[in-house]
Amino acid sequence: MRPLSYSQIDQYQSCPLKYRFLYIDGLKPLAKGYFSFGTTLHDCAEYFFRVKVPPPPSLENLMEYYRLHWRSEGYESAEAEENYRQLGGKILADFQRIHSADFHMPLAVEHPYTVNLDGVKLTGKIDRVDKLPSGELCIIDYKSNKDLFSAEYVQNNLQLSLYQLAVEQIWFLPVGELCLYHLRSNTAMRCPARSKEVIADARNLVLGVAEKIEKAIFPACENSFCPCDFAHLCPLYRHKYAPPPQLPQAPPVDISHAVEEYVELQSRKGEIEARIDTLKEAIIEYCRANSLGRVFGSEHALSYKEVLWTAYNNKAVRDLLEPLGLWNQVSSLDKTLLEEYLETDACGQELKKRILALKEVISSSPRLYVKQVSKDQDN
């Protein structure tokens, strides 16, 4: 099993298919100006605190470092880059003023770690670790996001949870505080350390993601970042950004026109059900033939999904539950009752896994879902 970082876990949770493109297929995303800007600010914050003895760098030294280490990749224009450069200078001037006033040596800066979680290696690099007056540790992660985070976001941030998990394994010292440092406003958003239960949940999440990656489970999941740099490879967007050629087994149909006619006729379904069914069959066959999850017309898109109908093997479940004295709770093998029982504390994880393994697909039916195509996506 390959090592996992927070960034990889976060990417898998957002879209498993994009995770595969990035970390298994090795595809490179396009450079983005805001990423270059964030990396430059991180580098400067590291330079400021990575001194062997006080004092920290002067404003002049920090600005010179900023100038020499500016990353220029991915900006939309020279004007946009210059605007970011001016903004970064103001941010770092405030950063230097604030932290020079009460400068203290951190315990660690850009500290790399690798910890073993039941055979899964969790790796990463922590921006900064301070030691609090209480002797406990404070973990700090710099963020260059445009907007300030909410308190709830900080309290539920998975990255901080994983950093705490790693730090407590590395140093055997208690973590007392977690902090997301918002660079644009030079605001430290702090919260208490995570409870043991939250750390355990974070650990299980890592193991769950690792298990899915090991099983090569990489579905495309639509999210707020869609379409991404790999839209031409994605079954949800490939038809729009890189229309595949008609395959020999695909029906001879103008798919863009078919999508629009399908939507129009569906509104008058009572009159024209036969035509709708014909179009539906043609579109579904086209999606299957070209391995597409979505096809586009000029104003609409149709998402194609194969809906699976499942049931449990009655005899196998009875043979499993009866010796445990649990069969009477689901004696008629009511699927709803059984799945409600699976979510209770009375059903342990091992038994839950064994029961779910008895779930079988008994039938499937194709479905099409209408999606309005926004004008922004056309540009």
CSV table of C-alpha atoms in Angstrom, one decimal, residues 17-284:
chain,number,residue,atom,x,y,z
A,17,LEU,CA,-11.3,9.4,-10.0
A,18,LYS,CA,-9.2,12.6,-9.8
A,19,TYR,CA,-7.1,10.9,-7.1
A,20,ARG,CA,-6.4,8.1,-9.5
A,21,PHE,CA,-5.5,10.5,-12.3
A,22,LEU,CA,-3.1,12.5,-10.0
A,23,TYR,CA,-1.5,9.8,-7.8
A,24,ILE,CA,-1.7,6.6,-9.7
A,25,ASP,CA,-1.7,7.6,-13.4
A,26,GLY,CA,0.7,10.5,-12.6
A,27,LEU,CA,-1.1,13.1,-14.6
A,28,LYS,CA,-0.1,16.7,-14.0
A,29,PRO,CA,-2.7,19.4,-13.3
A,30,LEU,CA,-2.4,22.9,-14.9
A,31,ALA,CA,-0.5,25.4,-12.8
A,32,LYS,CA,-2.7,27.8,-10.9
A,33,GLY,CA,-1.7,31.3,-9.8
A,34,TYR,CA,-3.4,31.0,-6.4
A,35,PHE,CA,-1.4,27.8,-5.7
A,36,SER,CA,1.8,29.6,-6.6
A,37,PHE,CA,0.9,32.5,-4.4
A,38,GLY,CA,0.1,30.2,-1.5
A,39,THR,CA,3.3,28.3,-1.9
A,40,THR,CA,5.3,31.5,-2.0
A,41,LEU,CA,3.7,32.8,1.3
A,42,HIS,CA,4.3,29.4,2.9
A,43,ASP,CA,8.0,29.5,1.9
A,44,CYS,CA,8.4,33.0,3.4
A,45,ALA,CA,6.7,32.0,6.7
A,46,GLU,CA,9.1,29.1,6.9
A,47,TYR,CA,12.0,31.3,6.3
A,48,PHE,CA,10.9,33.7,9.0
A,49,PHE,CA,10.7,31.1,11.7
A,50,ARG,CA,13.5,28.8,10.6
A,51,VAL,CA,16.2,30.8,12.4
A,52,LYS,CA,18.8,29.0,14.6
A,53,VAL,CA,18.7,31.8,17.2
A,54,PRO,CA,16.7,35.0,17.6
A,55,PRO,CA,16.1,37.6,16.3
A,56,PRO,CA,13.9,36.7,13.2
A,57,PRO,CA,14.6,38.2,9.8
A,58,SER,CA,14.1,41.9,9.4
A,59,LEU,CA,11.4,43.3,7.1
A,60,GLU,CA,14.1,44.1,4.5
A,61,ASN,CA,15.5,40.5,4.6
A,62,LEU,CA,12.0,39.0,4.4
A,63,MET,CA,11.1,41.2,1.4
A,64,GLU,CA,14.3,40.2,-0.3
A,65,TYR,CA,13.6,36.5,0.3
A,66,TYR,CA,10.1,37.1,-1.1
A,67,ARG,CA,11.4,38.7,-4.2
A,68,LEU,CA,14.0,36.0,-4.9
A,69,HIS,CA,11.6,33.1,-4.2
A,70,TRP,CA,8.5,34.4,-6.0
A,71,ARG,CA,6.7,31.7,-8.0
A,72,SER,CA,5.3,33.0,-11.2
A,73,GLU,CA,3.6,29.9,-12.6
A,74,GLY,CA,-0.1,29.8,-13.5
A,75,TYR,CA,-1.2,33.5,-13.3
A,76,GLU,CA,-3.8,34.5,-15.9
A,77,SER,CA,-1.9,37.6,-16.9
A,78,ALA,CA,1.0,39.8,-16.0
A,79,GLU,CA,-1.4,42.2,-14.4
A,80,ALA,CA,-2.9,39.5,-12.2
A,81,GLU,CA,0.5,38.4,-11.1
A,82,GLU,CA,1.5,41.9,-10.1
A,83,ASN,CA,-1.7,42.3,-8.1
A,84,TYR,CA,-0.9,39.1,-6.2
A,85,ARG,CA,2.7,40.3,-5.8
A,86,GLN,CA,1.5,43.6,-4.2
A,87,LEU,CA,-0.9,41.7,-2.0
A,88,GLY,CA,1.7,39.3,-0.8
A,89,GLY,CA,4.1,42.1,0.1
A,90,LYS,CA,1.4,43.7,2.4
A,91,ILE,CA,0.6,40.3,4.0
A,92,LEU,CA,4.2,39.6,4.8
A,93,ALA,CA,4.9,43.1,6.1
A,94,ASP,CA,2.1,42.6,8.6
A,95,PHE,CA,3.3,39.0,9.3
A,96,GLN,CA,6.8,40.3,10.1
A,97,ARG,CA,5.5,43.1,12.3
A,98,ILE,CA,3.1,40.9,14.3
A,99,HIS,CA,5.6,38.0,15.0
A,100,SER,CA,8.7,40.1,15.5
A,101,ALA,CA,7.0,41.8,18.5
A,102,ASP,CA,6.6,38.6,20.5
A,103,PHE,CA,9.0,36.3,18.6
A,104,HIS,CA,9.6,32.9,20.1
A,105,MET,CA,11.5,29.9,18.7
A,106,PRO,CA,9.2,27.2,17.5
A,107,LEU,CA,9.7,23.6,18.4
A,108,ALA,CA,9.6,22.6,14.7
A,109,VAL,CA,9.2,24.2,11.3
A,110,GLU,CA,8.1,22.3,8.2
A,111,HIS,CA,8.5,19.0,10.1
A,112,PRO,CA,8.2,15.9,8.0
A,113,TYR,CA,6.5,12.8,9.5
A,114,THR,CA,5.6,9.2,8.7
A,115,VAL,CA,3.5,7.2,11.1
A,116,ASN,CA,2.2,3.7,10.7
A,117,LEU,CA,-1.5,3.1,11.1
A,118,ASP,CA,-2.2,-0.7,11.0
A,119,GLY,CA,0.1,-1.1,8.0
A,120,VAL,CA,-0.9,2.2,6.2
A,121,LYS,CA,1.8,4.8,6.2
A,122,LEU,CA,0.5,8.3,6.8
A,123,THR,CA,3.0,11.0,5.7
A,124,GLY,CA,3.1,14.8,5.6
A,125,LYS,CA,4.8,17.9,6.6
A,126,ILE,CA,3.6,20.2,9.5
A,127,ASP,CA,4.1,24.0,9.0
A,128,ARG,CA,4.9,24.8,12.6
A,129,VAL,CA,4.8,23.3,16.1
A,130,ASP,CA,5.0,25.6,19.1
A,131,LYS,CA,5.4,24.7,22.8
A,132,LEU,CA,2.8,26.3,25.0
A,133,PRO,CA,3.6,27.6,28.5
A,134,SER,CA,1.7,24.6,29.9
A,135,GLY,CA,4.3,22.3,28.2
A,136,GLU,CA,1.7,21.1,25.7
A,137,LEU,CA,2.1,21.5,22.0
A,138,CYS,CA,0.3,23.8,19.5
A,139,ILE,CA,0.1,22.7,15.9
A,140,ILE,CA,-0.1,25.5,13.3
A,141,ASP,CA,-1.0,25.1,9.7
A,142,TYR,CA,-0.8,28.1,7.3
A,143,LYS,CA,-3.6,28.8,4.9
A,144,SER,CA,-3.8,31.3,2.1
A,145,ASN,CA,-7.5,31.0,1.4
A,146,LYS,CA,-9.3,34.1,0.4
A,147,ASP,CA,-12.0,34.0,3.1
A,148,LEU,CA,-11.5,33.6,6.9
A,149,PHE,CA,-12.6,30.2,8.2
A,150,SER,CA,-15.5,29.6,10.6
A,151,ALA,CA,-14.9,28.3,14.1
A,152,GLU,CA,-16.8,25.1,13.1
A,153,TYR,CA,-14.5,24.6,10.1
A,154,VAL,CA,-11.4,24.8,12.4
A,155,GLN,CA,-12.9,22.4,14.9
A,156,ASN,CA,-13.8,19.8,12.3
A,157,ASN,CA,-10.7,20.2,10.1
A,158,LEU,CA,-9.4,16.7,9.2
A,159,GLN,CA,-5.9,18.0,8.5
A,160,LEU,CA,-5.4,19.2,12.0
A,161,SER,CA,-6.8,16.0,13.4
A,162,LEU,CA,-4.2,14.0,11.4
A,163,TYR,CA,-1.4,16.3,12.4
A,164,GLN,CA,-2.3,15.8,16.1
A,165,LEU,CA,-2.4,12.0,15.6
A,166,ALA,CA,1.1,12.1,14.0
A,167,VAL,CA,2.6,14.6,16.6
A,168,GLU,CA,1.5,12.6,19.6
A,169,GLN,CA,3.0,9.4,18.1
A,170,ILE,CA,6.3,11.2,17.2
A,171,TRP,CA,7.0,13.0,20.4
A,172,PHE,CA,4.8,11.4,23.0
A,173,LEU,CA,3.8,14.9,24.1
A,174,PRO,CA,0.2,16.0,24.6
A,175,VAL,CA,-1.2,18.5,22.1
A,176,GLY,CA,-3.1,21.3,23.8
A,177,GLU,CA,-4.1,23.5,20.9
A,178,LEU,CA,-4.6,23.4,17.1
A,179,CYS,CA,-4.4,26.5,14.8
A,180,LEU,CA,-5.2,27.4,11.3
A,181,TYR,CA,-3.3,30.6,10.5
A,182,HIS,CA,-5.1,32.7,7.9
A,183,LEU,CA,-2.3,34.4,6.1
A,184,ARG,CA,-4.3,37.0,4.2
A,185,SER,CA,-5.6,38.5,7.4
A,186,ASN,CA,-2.8,37.3,9.7
A,187,THR,CA,-5.4,35.8,11.9
A,188,ALA,CA,-4.7,32.7,14.1
A,189,MET,CA,-7.9,30.6,14.4
A,190,ARG,CA,-7.3,28.4,17.4
A,191,CYS,CA,-9.3,25.6,19.0
A,192,PRO,CA,-8.6,22.9,21.7
A,193,ALA,CA,-6.9,19.6,20.8
A,194,ARG,CA,-9.1,16.8,19.5
A,195,SER,CA,-10.6,14.2,21.9
A,196,LYS,CA,-9.4,10.6,21.7
A,197,GLU,CA,-12.7,9.7,20.0
A,198,VAL,CA,-12.2,12.3,17.2
A,199,ILE,CA,-8.6,11.1,16.7
A,200,ALA,CA,-9.9,7.5,16.5
A,201,ASP,CA,-12.5,8.5,13.9
A,202,ALA,CA,-9.7,10.2,11.8
A,203,ARG,CA,-7.6,7.1,12.0
A,204,ASN,CA,-10.5,4.9,10.9
A,205,LEU,CA,-11.2,7.4,8.0
A,206,VAL,CA,-7.6,7.0,6.8
A,207,LEU,CA,-7.8,3.2,6.9
A,208,GLY,CA,-11.2,3.3,5.1
A,209,VAL,CA,-9.8,5.4,2.3
A,210,ALA,CA,-6.7,3.2,2.1
A,211,GLU,CA,-8.9,0.1,1.8
A,212,LYS,CA,-10.9,1.6,-1.1
A,213,ILE,CA,-7.7,2.7,-2.9
A,214,GLU,CA,-6.3,-0.9,-2.4
A,215,LYS,CA,-9.5,-2.2,-4.0
A,216,ALA,CA,-9.2,0.2,-6.9
A,217,ILE,CA,-12.5,2.0,-6.2
A,218,PHE,CA,-12.3,5.2,-8.2
A,219,PRO,CA,-15.7,6.5,-9.2
A,220,ALA,CA,-16.2,10.0,-10.6
A,221,CYS,CA,-17.8,12.2,-7.9
A,222,GLU,CA,-19.2,15.6,-8.9
A,223,ASN,CA,-18.3,18.5,-6.6
A,224,SER,CA,-17.9,22.2,-6.4
A,225,PHE,CA,-14.5,22.1,-8.2
A,226,CYS,CA,-16.0,20.4,-11.4
A,227,PRO,CA,-15.0,20.5,-14.1
A,228,CYS,CA,-11.3,20.0,-13.3
A,229,ASP,CA,-8.2,19.8,-15.5
A,230,PHE,CA,-9.1,16.2,-16.4
A,231,ALA,CA,-12.7,16.8,-17.6
A,232,HIS,CA,-11.7,15.3,-21.0
A,233,LEU,CA,-11.0,12.0,-19.2
A,234,CYS,CA,-14.0,12.1,-16.9
A,235,PRO,CA,-17.2,10.1,-17.7
A,236,LEU,CA,-19.3,13.0,-16.4
A,237,TYR,CA,-17.7,15.6,-18.6
A,238,ARG,CA,-15.7,13.7,-21.4
A,239,HIS,CA,-18.5,14.0,-23.8
A,240,LYS,CA,-18.6,17.8,-23.5
A,241,TYR,CA,-14.8,18.5,-23.6
A,242,ALA,CA,-13.6,15.6,-25.8
A,243,PRO,CA,-16.5,14.0,-27.7
A,244,PRO,CA,-15.6,10.4,-28.4
A,245,PRO,CA,-16.0,9.1,-32.0
A,246,GLN,CA,-19.1,7.0,-32.7
A,247,LEU,CA,-18.1,3.4,-32.0
A,248,PRO,CA,-19.3,0.7,-34.4
A,249,GLN,CA,-21.8,-0.7,-31.9
A,250,ALA,CA,-23.2,2.8,-31.0
A,251,PRO,CA,-26.5,3.7,-32.6
A,252,PRO,CA,-26.3,6.2,-35.5
A,253,VAL,CA,-27.7,9.2,-33.6
A,254,ASP,CA,-26.8,12.9,-33.2
A,255,ILE,CA,-26.3,12.6,-29.5
A,256,SER,CA,-26.5,16.4,-28.8
A,257,HIS,CA,-29.8,16.7,-30.6
A,258,ALA,CA,-31.0,13.5,-28.9
A,259,VAL,CA,-30.4,15.0,-25.4
A,260,GLU,CA,-32.3,18.2,-26.2
A,261,GLU,CA,-35.2,16.4,-27.9
A,262,TYR,CA,-35.4,14.0,-24.9
A,263,VAL,CA,-35.8,16.9,-22.4
A,264,GLU,CA,-38.4,18.7,-24.6
A,265,LEU,CA,-40.5,15.6,-25.2
A,266,GLN,CA,-40.3,14.5,-21.5
A,267,SER,CA,-42.4,17.5,-20.6
A,268,ARG,CA,-45.2,16.2,-22.8
A,269,LYS,CA,-44.7,12.6,-21.7
A,270,GLY,CA,-48.4,11.6,-21.9
A,271,GLU,CA,-48.5,12.3,-25.6
A,272,ILE,CA,-45.1,11.1,-26.8
A,273,GLU,CA,-44.0,8.3,-24.5
A,274,ALA,CA,-43.0,6.1,-27.4
A,275,ARG,CA,-40.6,8.7,-28.8
A,276,ILE,CA,-39.1,9.3,-25.3
A,277,ASP,CA,-38.5,5.6,-24.9
A,278,THR,CA,-36.8,5.5,-28.2
A,279,LEU,CA,-34.5,8.4,-27.4
A,280,LYS,CA,-33.8,7.0,-23.9
A,281,GLU,CA,-32.7,3.7,-25.3
A,282,ALA,CA,-30.5,5.4,-27.9
A,283,ILE,CA,-28.8,7.6,-25.4
A,284,ILE,CA,-28.3,4.8,-22.9
